Coordinates of C-alpha atoms in Angstrom, one line a residue:
M1 CA -95.7 -29.4 34.5
A2 CA -99.1 -30.6 33.5
V3 CA -101.1 -28.0 31.5
P4 CA -104.2 -26.9 33.5
P5 CA -107.5 -27.6 31.9
T6 CA -108.8 -25.2 29.3
S7 CA -110.9 -22.4 30.7
S8 CA -114.3 -21.5 29.5
L9 CA -113.0 -18.2 28.0
P10 CA -113.6 -17.9 24.3
T11 CA -110.9 -18.5 21.8
S12 CA -109.9 -16.1 19.1
A13 CA -108.3 -17.6 16.0
S14 CA -106.7 -14.5 14.6
T15 CA -107.7 -11.4 16.4
P16 CA -108.6 -10.2 19.9
A17 CA -112.2 -10.2 20.9
S18 CA -114.2 -7.4 19.4
S19 CA -115.3 -6.2 22.9
P20 CA -112.7 -5.4 25.5
D21 CA -111.8 -8.4 27.6
P22 CA -113.2 -7.8 31.1
L23 CA -110.3 -9.7 32.7
R24 CA -107.5 -8.0 30.7
W25 CA -106.0 -6.1 33.6
K26 CA -105.8 -9.2 35.8
A27 CA -104.3 -11.0 32.8
L28 CA -101.7 -8.3 32.5
V29 CA -100.6 -8.8 36.2
V30 CA -100.0 -12.5 35.5
L31 CA -98.2 -11.8 32.2
A32 CA -96.0 -9.0 33.6
V33 CA -94.9 -11.0 36.7
A34 CA -93.9 -13.9 34.3
Q35 CA -91.9 -11.4 32.2
L36 CA -90.3 -9.9 35.3
T37 CA -89.1 -13.4 36.3
V38 CA -87.6 -13.9 32.8
V39 CA -85.8 -10.6 32.9
L40 CA -84.5 -10.7 36.4
D41 CA -83.2 -14.3 35.8
A42 CA -80.6 -12.8 33.5
S43 CA -79.0 -10.9 36.3
I44 CA -80.0 -12.6 39.5
V45 CA -77.1 -15.0 39.4
N46 CA -74.4 -12.2 39.1
V47 CA -73.9 -11.7 42.8
A48 CA -74.1 -15.4 43.5
L49 CA -71.3 -16.3 41.1
P50 CA -68.5 -16.5 43.7
S51 CA -70.6 -18.9 45.9
I52 CA -71.6 -21.0 42.9
Q53 CA -68.0 -21.2 41.7
R54 CA -66.8 -22.3 45.2
D55 CA -69.5 -24.9 45.8
L56 CA -69.6 -26.5 42.3
H57 CA -65.8 -26.1 41.6
F58 CA -66.1 -24.0 38.5
A59 CA -62.9 -23.1 36.7
D60 CA -62.2 -19.4 36.5
S61 CA -62.6 -19.5 32.7
D62 CA -66.0 -21.3 32.9
V63 CA -67.8 -19.1 35.4
Q64 CA -69.0 -16.7 32.7
W65 CA -71.1 -19.5 31.2
I66 CA -73.4 -19.5 34.2
V67 CA -74.6 -16.2 32.7
N68 CA -73.9 -16.8 29.1
A69 CA -75.7 -20.1 28.8
Y70 CA -78.9 -18.4 29.7
A71 CA -78.3 -15.5 27.3
L72 CA -77.3 -17.9 24.4
A73 CA -80.5 -19.9 24.6
F74 CA -82.7 -16.9 25.3
G75 CA -81.4 -14.8 22.4
G76 CA -81.2 -17.8 19.9
F77 CA -84.7 -19.1 20.3
L78 CA -86.7 -15.9 20.7
L79 CA -87.9 -15.6 17.1
L80 CA -88.9 -19.2 17.0
G81 CA -90.7 -18.8 20.3
G82 CA -92.7 -15.8 19.0
R83 CA -93.6 -17.4 15.8
T84 CA -94.7 -20.6 17.5
A85 CA -97.0 -18.6 19.7
D86 CA -98.7 -17.1 16.7
L87 CA -99.1 -20.5 15.0
L88 CA -100.0 -22.9 17.9
G89 CA -101.8 -20.6 20.3
R90 CA -100.3 -17.9 22.5
R91 CA -101.7 -19.0 25.8
R92 CA -100.8 -22.6 25.2
V93 CA -97.2 -21.7 24.3
F94 CA -96.9 -19.3 27.2
M95 CA -97.9 -22.0 29.7
T96 CA -95.5 -24.5 28.1
G97 CA -92.7 -22.0 28.6
L98 CA -93.7 -21.6 32.3
G99 CA -93.5 -25.3 32.8
L100 CA -90.1 -25.6 31.2
F101 CA -88.8 -22.6 33.1
A102 CA -90.0 -24.0 36.4
A103 CA -88.6 -27.5 35.8
T104 CA -85.2 -26.3 34.7
S105 CA -85.0 -23.8 37.6
L106 CA -85.6 -26.6 40.0
L107 CA -83.0 -28.7 38.2
G108 CA -80.5 -25.8 38.5
G109 CA -81.0 -25.4 42.3
L110 CA -80.5 -29.1 42.8
A111 CA -77.5 -29.4 40.4
P112 CA -74.6 -31.3 42.0
T113 CA -72.1 -30.5 39.2
A114 CA -71.1 -27.5 37.1
G115 CA -72.1 -29.3 33.9
L116 CA -75.7 -29.9 35.1
L117 CA -76.1 -26.3 36.2
I118 CA -75.0 -25.1 32.8
A119 CA -77.5 -27.4 31.2
A120 CA -80.2 -26.1 33.5
R121 CA -79.3 -22.5 32.6
V122 CA -79.7 -23.4 28.9
G123 CA -83.2 -24.9 29.7
Q124 CA -84.1 -21.7 31.6
G125 CA -83.1 -19.6 28.6
L126 CA -85.2 -21.8 26.2
G127 CA -88.2 -21.4 28.6
A128 CA -87.6 -17.6 28.7
A129 CA -87.5 -17.5 24.9
I130 CA -90.9 -19.1 24.8
I131 CA -92.5 -17.0 27.6
A132 CA -91.3 -13.5 26.7
P133 CA -92.6 -13.2 23.1
A134 CA -95.8 -15.1 23.9
A135 CA -96.6 -12.9 26.9
L136 CA -96.0 -9.6 25.0
S137 CA -98.0 -10.9 22.1
I138 CA -100.9 -11.6 24.4
V139 CA -100.7 -8.1 25.8
T140 CA -100.6 -6.6 22.3
T141 CA -103.6 -8.5 21.1
T142 CA -105.6 -8.1 24.3
F143 CA -105.4 -4.3 24.7
T144 CA -106.7 -1.9 22.1
E145 CA -103.9 0.0 20.3
G146 CA -103.7 3.6 21.6
A147 CA -104.0 5.0 25.1
E148 CA -105.1 1.8 26.8
R149 CA -102.3 -0.3 25.3
N150 CA -99.8 2.4 26.2
K151 CA -101.0 2.2 29.8
A152 CA -100.7 -1.6 29.8
L153 CA -97.2 -1.5 28.2
G154 CA -96.3 1.2 30.8
I155 CA -97.0 -1.3 33.6
W156 CA -95.3 -4.0 31.6
G157 CA -92.3 -1.8 31.1
A158 CA -92.2 -0.8 34.7
L159 CA -91.7 -4.4 35.8
A160 CA -89.7 -5.7 32.9
G161 CA -87.5 -2.6 32.7
A162 CA -86.6 -2.9 36.4
G163 CA -86.1 -6.6 36.2
G164 CA -82.3 -6.4 35.9
A165 CA -81.9 -4.3 39.0
I166 CA -84.5 -6.3 40.9
G167 CA -82.6 -9.4 40.0
V168 CA -79.3 -8.1 41.4
L169 CA -81.1 -7.0 44.6
L170 CA -82.9 -10.3 45.0
G171 CA -79.8 -12.3 44.2
G172 CA -77.8 -10.5 46.9
V173 CA -80.5 -11.1 49.5
L174 CA -81.1 -14.8 48.6
T175 CA -77.4 -15.6 48.4
Q176 CA -76.6 -14.0 51.7
W177 CA -79.5 -15.4 53.7
A178 CA -80.6 -18.6 52.0
G179 CA -77.8 -19.8 49.7
W180 CA -77.2 -19.5 46.0
E181 CA -79.6 -22.4 45.2
W182 CA -82.5 -20.1 46.0
V183 CA -81.7 -17.8 43.0
M184 CA -82.9 -20.8 41.1
F185 CA -85.6 -22.1 43.4
V186 CA -87.4 -18.7 43.6
N187 CA -88.6 -19.1 40.0
V188 CA -90.5 -22.3 40.7
P189 CA -93.5 -21.0 42.9
I190 CA -93.8 -17.9 40.7
C191 CA -94.1 -20.0 37.5
V192 CA -96.5 -22.5 39.2
V193 CA -98.8 -19.8 40.4
A194 CA -98.8 -18.0 37.0
A195 CA -99.6 -21.3 35.2
V196 CA -102.5 -22.0 37.6
L197 CA -103.9 -18.5 37.1
T198 CA -103.4 -18.2 33.3
P199 CA -106.4 -20.3 32.1
G200 CA -108.8 -18.2 34.2
F201 CA -107.6 -14.8 33.1
V202 CA -106.0 -15.1 29.6
R203 CA -107.9 -15.8 26.4
E204 CA -106.4 -18.2 23.9
S205 CA -105.5 -16.7 20.5
R206 CA -103.4 -17.5 17.5
G207 CA -102.4 -15.7 14.3
H208 CA -103.0 -18.4 11.8
E209 CA -105.4 -21.4 11.6
R210 CA -103.3 -24.2 10.2
T211 CA -100.3 -23.2 8.2
G212 CA -97.6 -25.5 9.5
I213 CA -94.2 -24.6 10.8
D214 CA -91.3 -23.6 8.6
F215 CA -88.8 -26.0 10.1
A216 CA -86.0 -25.1 7.7
G217 CA -86.4 -21.4 8.4
A218 CA -86.7 -22.0 12.1
A219 CA -83.5 -24.1 12.2
L220 CA -81.6 -21.5 10.2
V221 CA -82.6 -18.5 12.2
T222 CA -82.2 -20.2 15.6
G223 CA -78.8 -21.5 14.5
G224 CA -77.7 -18.2 13.2
L225 CA -78.8 -16.2 16.2
S226 CA -77.3 -18.8 18.6
V227 CA -74.0 -18.7 16.8
L228 CA -74.1 -14.9 16.8
V229 CA -74.8 -14.6 20.5
Y230 CA -72.1 -17.2 21.3
A231 CA -69.5 -15.3 19.2
L232 CA -70.3 -12.1 21.0
V233 CA -70.2 -13.4 24.5
D234 CA -67.0 -15.5 23.7
A235 CA -65.2 -12.7 21.9
E236 CA -63.6 -11.1 24.9
R237 CA -62.0 -14.4 25.9
A238 CA -61.0 -15.5 22.4
G239 CA -60.1 -12.1 21.1
W240 CA -62.0 -10.0 18.5
G241 CA -59.4 -10.6 15.8
S242 CA -59.0 -14.3 16.5
A243 CA -59.8 -16.9 13.9
R244 CA -62.3 -18.4 16.3
T245 CA -64.4 -15.2 16.6
I246 CA -64.1 -14.2 12.9
G247 CA -65.1 -17.8 11.9
L248 CA -68.1 -17.8 14.2
L249 CA -69.3 -14.4 13.1
G250 CA -68.9 -15.5 9.5
L251 CA -70.9 -18.7 10.1
A252 CA -73.6 -16.7 11.8
A253 CA -73.7 -14.3 8.8
V254 CA -74.0 -17.2 6.3
L255 CA -76.8 -19.0 8.3
L256 CA -78.8 -15.7 8.5
L257 CA -78.2 -15.0 4.8
V258 CA -79.4 -18.4 3.8
F259 CA -82.4 -18.0 6.2
A260 CA -83.3 -14.7 4.4
L261 CA -83.1 -16.5 1.0
V262 CA -85.2 -19.4 2.2
E263 CA -87.9 -17.1 3.6
L264 CA -88.0 -15.0 0.4
R265 CA -88.0 -17.8 -2.1
L266 CA -88.5 -21.3 -0.9
V267 CA -91.3 -21.5 1.6
K268 CA -95.0 -20.7 1.4
H269 CA -95.5 -19.9 5.1
P270 CA -92.2 -18.5 6.4
V271 CA -91.4 -18.5 10.1
M272 CA -90.5 -14.8 9.7
P273 CA -92.2 -13.0 6.7
L274 CA -89.5 -10.4 5.8
R275 CA -92.3 -8.0 4.6
I276 CA -92.8 -7.2 8.3
F277 CA -89.8 -4.9 8.1
R278 CA -91.8 -2.6 5.8
N279 CA -93.4 -1.4 9.0
R280 CA -91.2 1.6 9.8
N281 CA -92.2 1.5 13.4
L282 CA -91.0 -2.0 13.9
S283 CA -87.7 -1.5 11.9
S284 CA -86.7 1.7 13.7
A285 CA -87.7 0.5 17.1
N286 CA -85.6 -2.7 16.8
A287 CA -82.6 -0.6 15.7
V288 CA -83.0 1.6 18.8
S289 CA -83.7 -1.5 21.0
L290 CA -80.3 -2.9 20.0
L291 CA -78.6 0.2 21.3
V292 CA -80.7 0.3 24.5
G293 CA -79.5 -3.2 25.3
A294 CA -75.9 -2.4 24.4
A295 CA -75.9 0.8 26.6
L296 CA -77.9 -0.4 29.6
L297 CA -77.9 -4.1 30.1
S298 CA -74.1 -4.3 30.5
M299 CA -74.2 -1.5 33.0
F300 CA -75.4 -3.9 35.7
F301 CA -72.3 -6.0 35.2
F302 CA -69.8 -3.2 35.6
I303 CA -71.6 -1.6 38.6
S304 CA -71.7 -4.9 40.4
L305 CA -67.9 -5.4 39.8
Y306 CA -67.2 -1.8 41.0
L307 CA -69.2 -2.2 44.1
Q308 CA -67.8 -5.6 45.1
Q309 CA -64.3 -5.7 43.7
V310 CA -63.3 -2.0 44.2
L311 CA -65.4 -0.7 47.0
G312 CA -65.5 -4.0 48.9
F313 CA -69.3 -4.4 49.2
S314 CA -70.8 -7.8 50.2
A315 CA -73.3 -9.6 47.9
L316 CA -76.1 -8.3 50.1
E317 CA -74.8 -4.7 50.1
A318 CA -74.4 -4.8 46.4
G319 CA -77.9 -6.1 45.9
L320 CA -79.4 -3.5 48.2
S321 CA -77.6 -0.7 46.3
Y322 CA -79.9 -1.4 43.3
L323 CA -83.0 -0.6 45.3
P324 CA -83.0 3.2 44.2
F325 CA -82.5 2.1 40.6
S326 CA -85.5 -0.2 40.7
V327 CA -87.8 2.4 42.2
A328 CA -86.7 5.1 39.8
S329 CA -87.1 2.9 36.7
I330 CA -90.6 1.8 37.8
V331 CA -91.7 5.4 38.4
A332 CA -90.2 6.5 35.0
A333 CA -91.9 3.7 33.1
G334 CA -95.3 4.6 34.5
A335 CA -94.8 8.2 33.6
A336 CA -93.5 7.3 30.1
S337 CA -96.8 5.4 29.3
Q338 CA -98.8 8.6 30.0
L339 CA -96.4 10.9 28.1
V340 CA -96.4 8.6 25.0
T341 CA -100.2 9.0 24.8
K342 CA -100.0 12.8 25.1
V343 CA -96.9 13.7 23.0
G344 CA -96.1 10.5 21.0
P345 CA -93.2 8.0 21.5
R346 CA -90.4 9.8 19.7
P347 CA -89.7 12.6 22.2
V348 CA -90.1 10.3 25.1
L349 CA -87.7 7.8 23.7
A350 CA -85.2 10.5 22.8
C351 CA -85.4 11.9 26.3
G352 CA -84.9 8.5 27.8
L353 CA -81.8 7.7 25.7
A354 CA -80.4 11.2 26.5
L355 CA -80.9 10.5 30.3
T356 CA -79.2 7.2 29.8
A357 CA -76.2 8.9 28.2
V358 CA -76.0 11.4 31.0
G359 CA -76.2 8.7 33.7
L360 CA -73.4 6.7 32.0
L361 CA -71.3 9.8 31.6
L362 CA -71.7 10.5 35.3
F363 CA -70.4 7.0 36.0
T364 CA -67.1 8.0 34.1
R365 CA -66.3 10.1 37.2
I366 CA -66.2 7.2 39.8
P367 CA -63.0 7.1 41.9
A368 CA -61.3 4.1 43.3
D369 CA -62.0 5.3 46.8
G370 CA -65.6 6.3 46.1
T371 CA -68.8 5.9 48.1
F372 CA -72.2 4.7 47.1
A373 CA -74.0 7.9 48.2
G374 CA -71.4 10.2 46.7
D375 CA -70.5 8.5 43.5
V376 CA -73.1 5.8 42.5
L377 CA -76.5 6.9 43.7
L378 CA -77.0 9.9 41.4
P379 CA -75.7 8.3 38.2
S380 CA -77.8 5.1 38.9
V381 CA -81.0 7.1 39.4
V382 CA -80.4 9.1 36.2
A383 CA -79.7 5.9 34.2
A384 CA -82.8 4.3 35.8
L385 CA -85.0 7.2 34.6
G386 CA -83.5 6.8 31.2
L387 CA -84.3 3.1 31.2
G388 CA -87.9 3.7 32.1
F389 CA -88.3 6.4 29.5
S390 CA -86.6 4.2 26.8
F391 CA -88.0 0.8 27.4
V392 CA -91.7 1.7 27.3
P393 CA -91.8 3.8 24.1
V394 CA -89.5 1.5 22.2
T395 CA -91.8 -1.5 23.0
I396 CA -94.9 0.5 22.1
V397 CA -93.5 1.5 18.8
A398 CA -92.2 -2.0 18.0
V399 CA -95.7 -3.5 18.2
S400 CA -97.6 -0.6 16.8
G401 CA -99.3 -1.3 13.5
V402 CA -98.4 -4.9 13.5
T403 CA -101.2 -7.3 12.4
P404 CA -102.6 -9.6 15.1
Q405 CA -101.4 -12.5 13.0
E406 CA -97.8 -11.4 13.4
S407 CA -97.8 -10.0 17.0
G408 CA -95.8 -12.9 18.4
L409 CA -93.1 -12.4 15.7
A410 CA -92.9 -8.7 16.5
S411 CA -92.7 -9.5 20.2
G412 CA -89.9 -12.0 19.5
L413 CA -88.0 -9.5 17.4
I414 CA -88.0 -6.7 20.0
N415 CA -86.8 -9.2 22.7
T416 CA -84.2 -10.6 20.3
T417 CA -82.7 -7.2 19.5
Q418 CA -82.5 -6.3 23.3
Q419 CA -80.7 -9.6 24.0
I420 CA -78.3 -9.3 21.1
G421 CA -77.7 -5.7 22.1
G422 CA -76.9 -6.7 25.6
A423 CA -74.5 -9.4 24.4
L424 CA -72.8 -7.1 22.0
G425 CA -72.6 -4.3 24.6
L426 CA -71.1 -6.6 27.2
A427 CA -68.6 -8.1 24.8
V428 CA -67.4 -4.7 23.5
L429 CA -67.4 -3.0 26.8
S430 CA -65.6 -5.9 28.6
S431 CA -62.9 -5.9 25.8
V432 CA -62.5 -2.1 26.2
A433 CA -62.3 -2.3 30.0
N434 CA -60.0 -5.3 30.2
A435 CA -57.6 -3.8 27.6
R436 CA -57.4 -0.6 29.6
I437 CA -56.8 -2.5 32.8
R438 CA -54.0 -4.6 31.3
E439 CA -52.4 -1.5 29.9
L440 CA -52.4 0.2 33.3
L441 CA -51.1 -2.9 35.1
E442 CA -48.3 -3.7 32.7
G443 CA -45.1 -3.9 34.7
K444 CA -46.8 -3.3 38.0
Q445 CA -47.8 -5.6 40.9
A446 CA -51.3 -6.9 40.3
G447 CA -53.1 -6.2 43.5
G448 CA -53.8 -3.6 46.1
P449 CA -54.3 0.1 45.2
A450 CA -52.8 -0.4 41.7
M451 CA -55.4 -3.0 40.9
A452 CA -58.3 -0.9 42.2
D453 CA -57.1 2.2 40.3
A454 CA -56.7 0.2 37.0
M455 CA -60.1 -1.5 37.4
T456 CA -61.8 1.8 38.1
E457 CA -60.2 3.4 35.0
G458 CA -61.2 0.4 32.9
F459 CA -64.8 0.7 34.1
R460 CA -64.8 4.5 33.4
L461 CA -63.8 3.9 29.8
A462 CA -66.5 1.2 29.4
F463 CA -69.2 3.6 30.7
A464 CA -68.0 6.2 28.2
V465 CA -68.4 3.8 25.3
G466 CA -71.8 2.8 26.6
A467 CA -72.8 6.5 26.7
G468 CA -71.8 6.6 23.0
F469 CA -74.2 3.8 22.2
A470 CA -77.0 5.8 23.9
V471 CA -76.2 9.0 22.0
L472 CA -76.3 7.0 18.7
G473 CA -79.7 5.8 19.8
V474 CA -80.9 9.4 20.2
L475 CA -79.8 10.1 16.7
I476 CA -81.6 7.1 15.2
T477 CA -84.7 8.0 17.2
L478 CA -84.8 11.5 15.9
L479 CA -84.1 10.5 12.3
A480 CA -85.9 7.2 11.9
V481 CA -88.7 6.7 14.5
P482 CA -92.0 8.1 13.1
K483 CA -93.3 11.3 14.7
G484 CA -96.4 10.7 16.8
G485 CA -99.1 12.9 18.2
R486 CA -101.5 11.9 21.0
S487 CA -101.1 8.2 20.5
V488 CA -99.2 5.8 18.4
R489 CA -102.4 4.5 16.8
E490 CA -103.8 7.8 15.8
D491 CA -100.8 9.7 14.6
V492 CA -97.8 7.5 13.7
P493 CA -97.9 6.6 10.0
V494 CA -97.4 2.9 9.5
T495 CA -96.5 1.3 6.2
P496 CA -98.8 -1.6 5.5
V497 CA -97.4 -5.0 5.9

């Protein structure tokens, strides 16, 4: 996609404009919609998987890579995407990501073979890894830290936090009525409109004038994160104790260790200055974000399986079942932004994670002969409230006190921990659920009521482990996240970076 001409808005080399940007709320709409597209694309293909497998002749063992290819590229390139935005210009990088995302979405919808679709999903993940940190960095540097930024991030969180549920809903509707290709095509007009509007509403800004890119550090961190995400998403198939999984995890650890040494000792302008972790807000928020991803993002996977494979819902019915979740998470995110300004982020975040744990524990009671209204609706609404109350404050804390020069890096970090948390959670919970299912089906006929009972029991155990992740998040929040008063800016102590 051609980059639209540069607008007449002024450019800021390192900091946002001294006076509030009069177009900042319109810019937020454009940025939030782009972020929503990125988030929902991780889940929109879930209910379309059977149709895609049938049309493109995917082997059973390869279907997972329709989802995992996106997660792998997204999680692996987020830090590089965030740092590149700081160095080359946030608006420019954001628009480049929109162009790549649109082009690869079109390619995915037109893909005649399984291999080409997987390649398109990798391209979508790369585009998402460019868009997400650049967009959040623009929000962070456009809005003044405190009540106004909290409100903006509440709107951001309302859309981004509900993106997973909206993706499942939209995926079901499009697959049923238009065909699976439209779960890809739908991204194209959204990205085109966002790219056209961006120059008129979004100021250009960057963190550094001309420092160059740390190519060695970028290659090491991207390689390390990509191998780590690959090891996690492949662990359930290969086995956690297999030589393959252990070797991949070891390789990821070596690459990330060498990356840390390079950043500390060998480069003048590192792609990720490790001193940023002296910011207690950023460090604690990313630890909690990892657990939020592990507890919540895999929930969509298991609920979709329960609805379709146990209760017999169609793709459209499964998608529509997420509507209450979407509404509840949007309402909760809006309320969370107001509460953070009044009482600080820590109690709101702890409350959100506690609600998440309660919702997941309620899911441990689902029966094989359950109903949506009686067994799924209440837990999903409670978990949705937990998502809204968790996503907004953890994002606010993660970017609080970060210098404008490193806002893209901070934005990339919070997105990275959520993605890795989601991959880790899905890998662990899938292993737990499948081990329980195999145990219950041992010596029995695989099918009919026995299969439904075994699958339900496996899902229950997975939800219980997910609740444990959320409880651990509550403990880290209470022990590590700085205590705040009326706003993050005014009352949360931040260690200088």
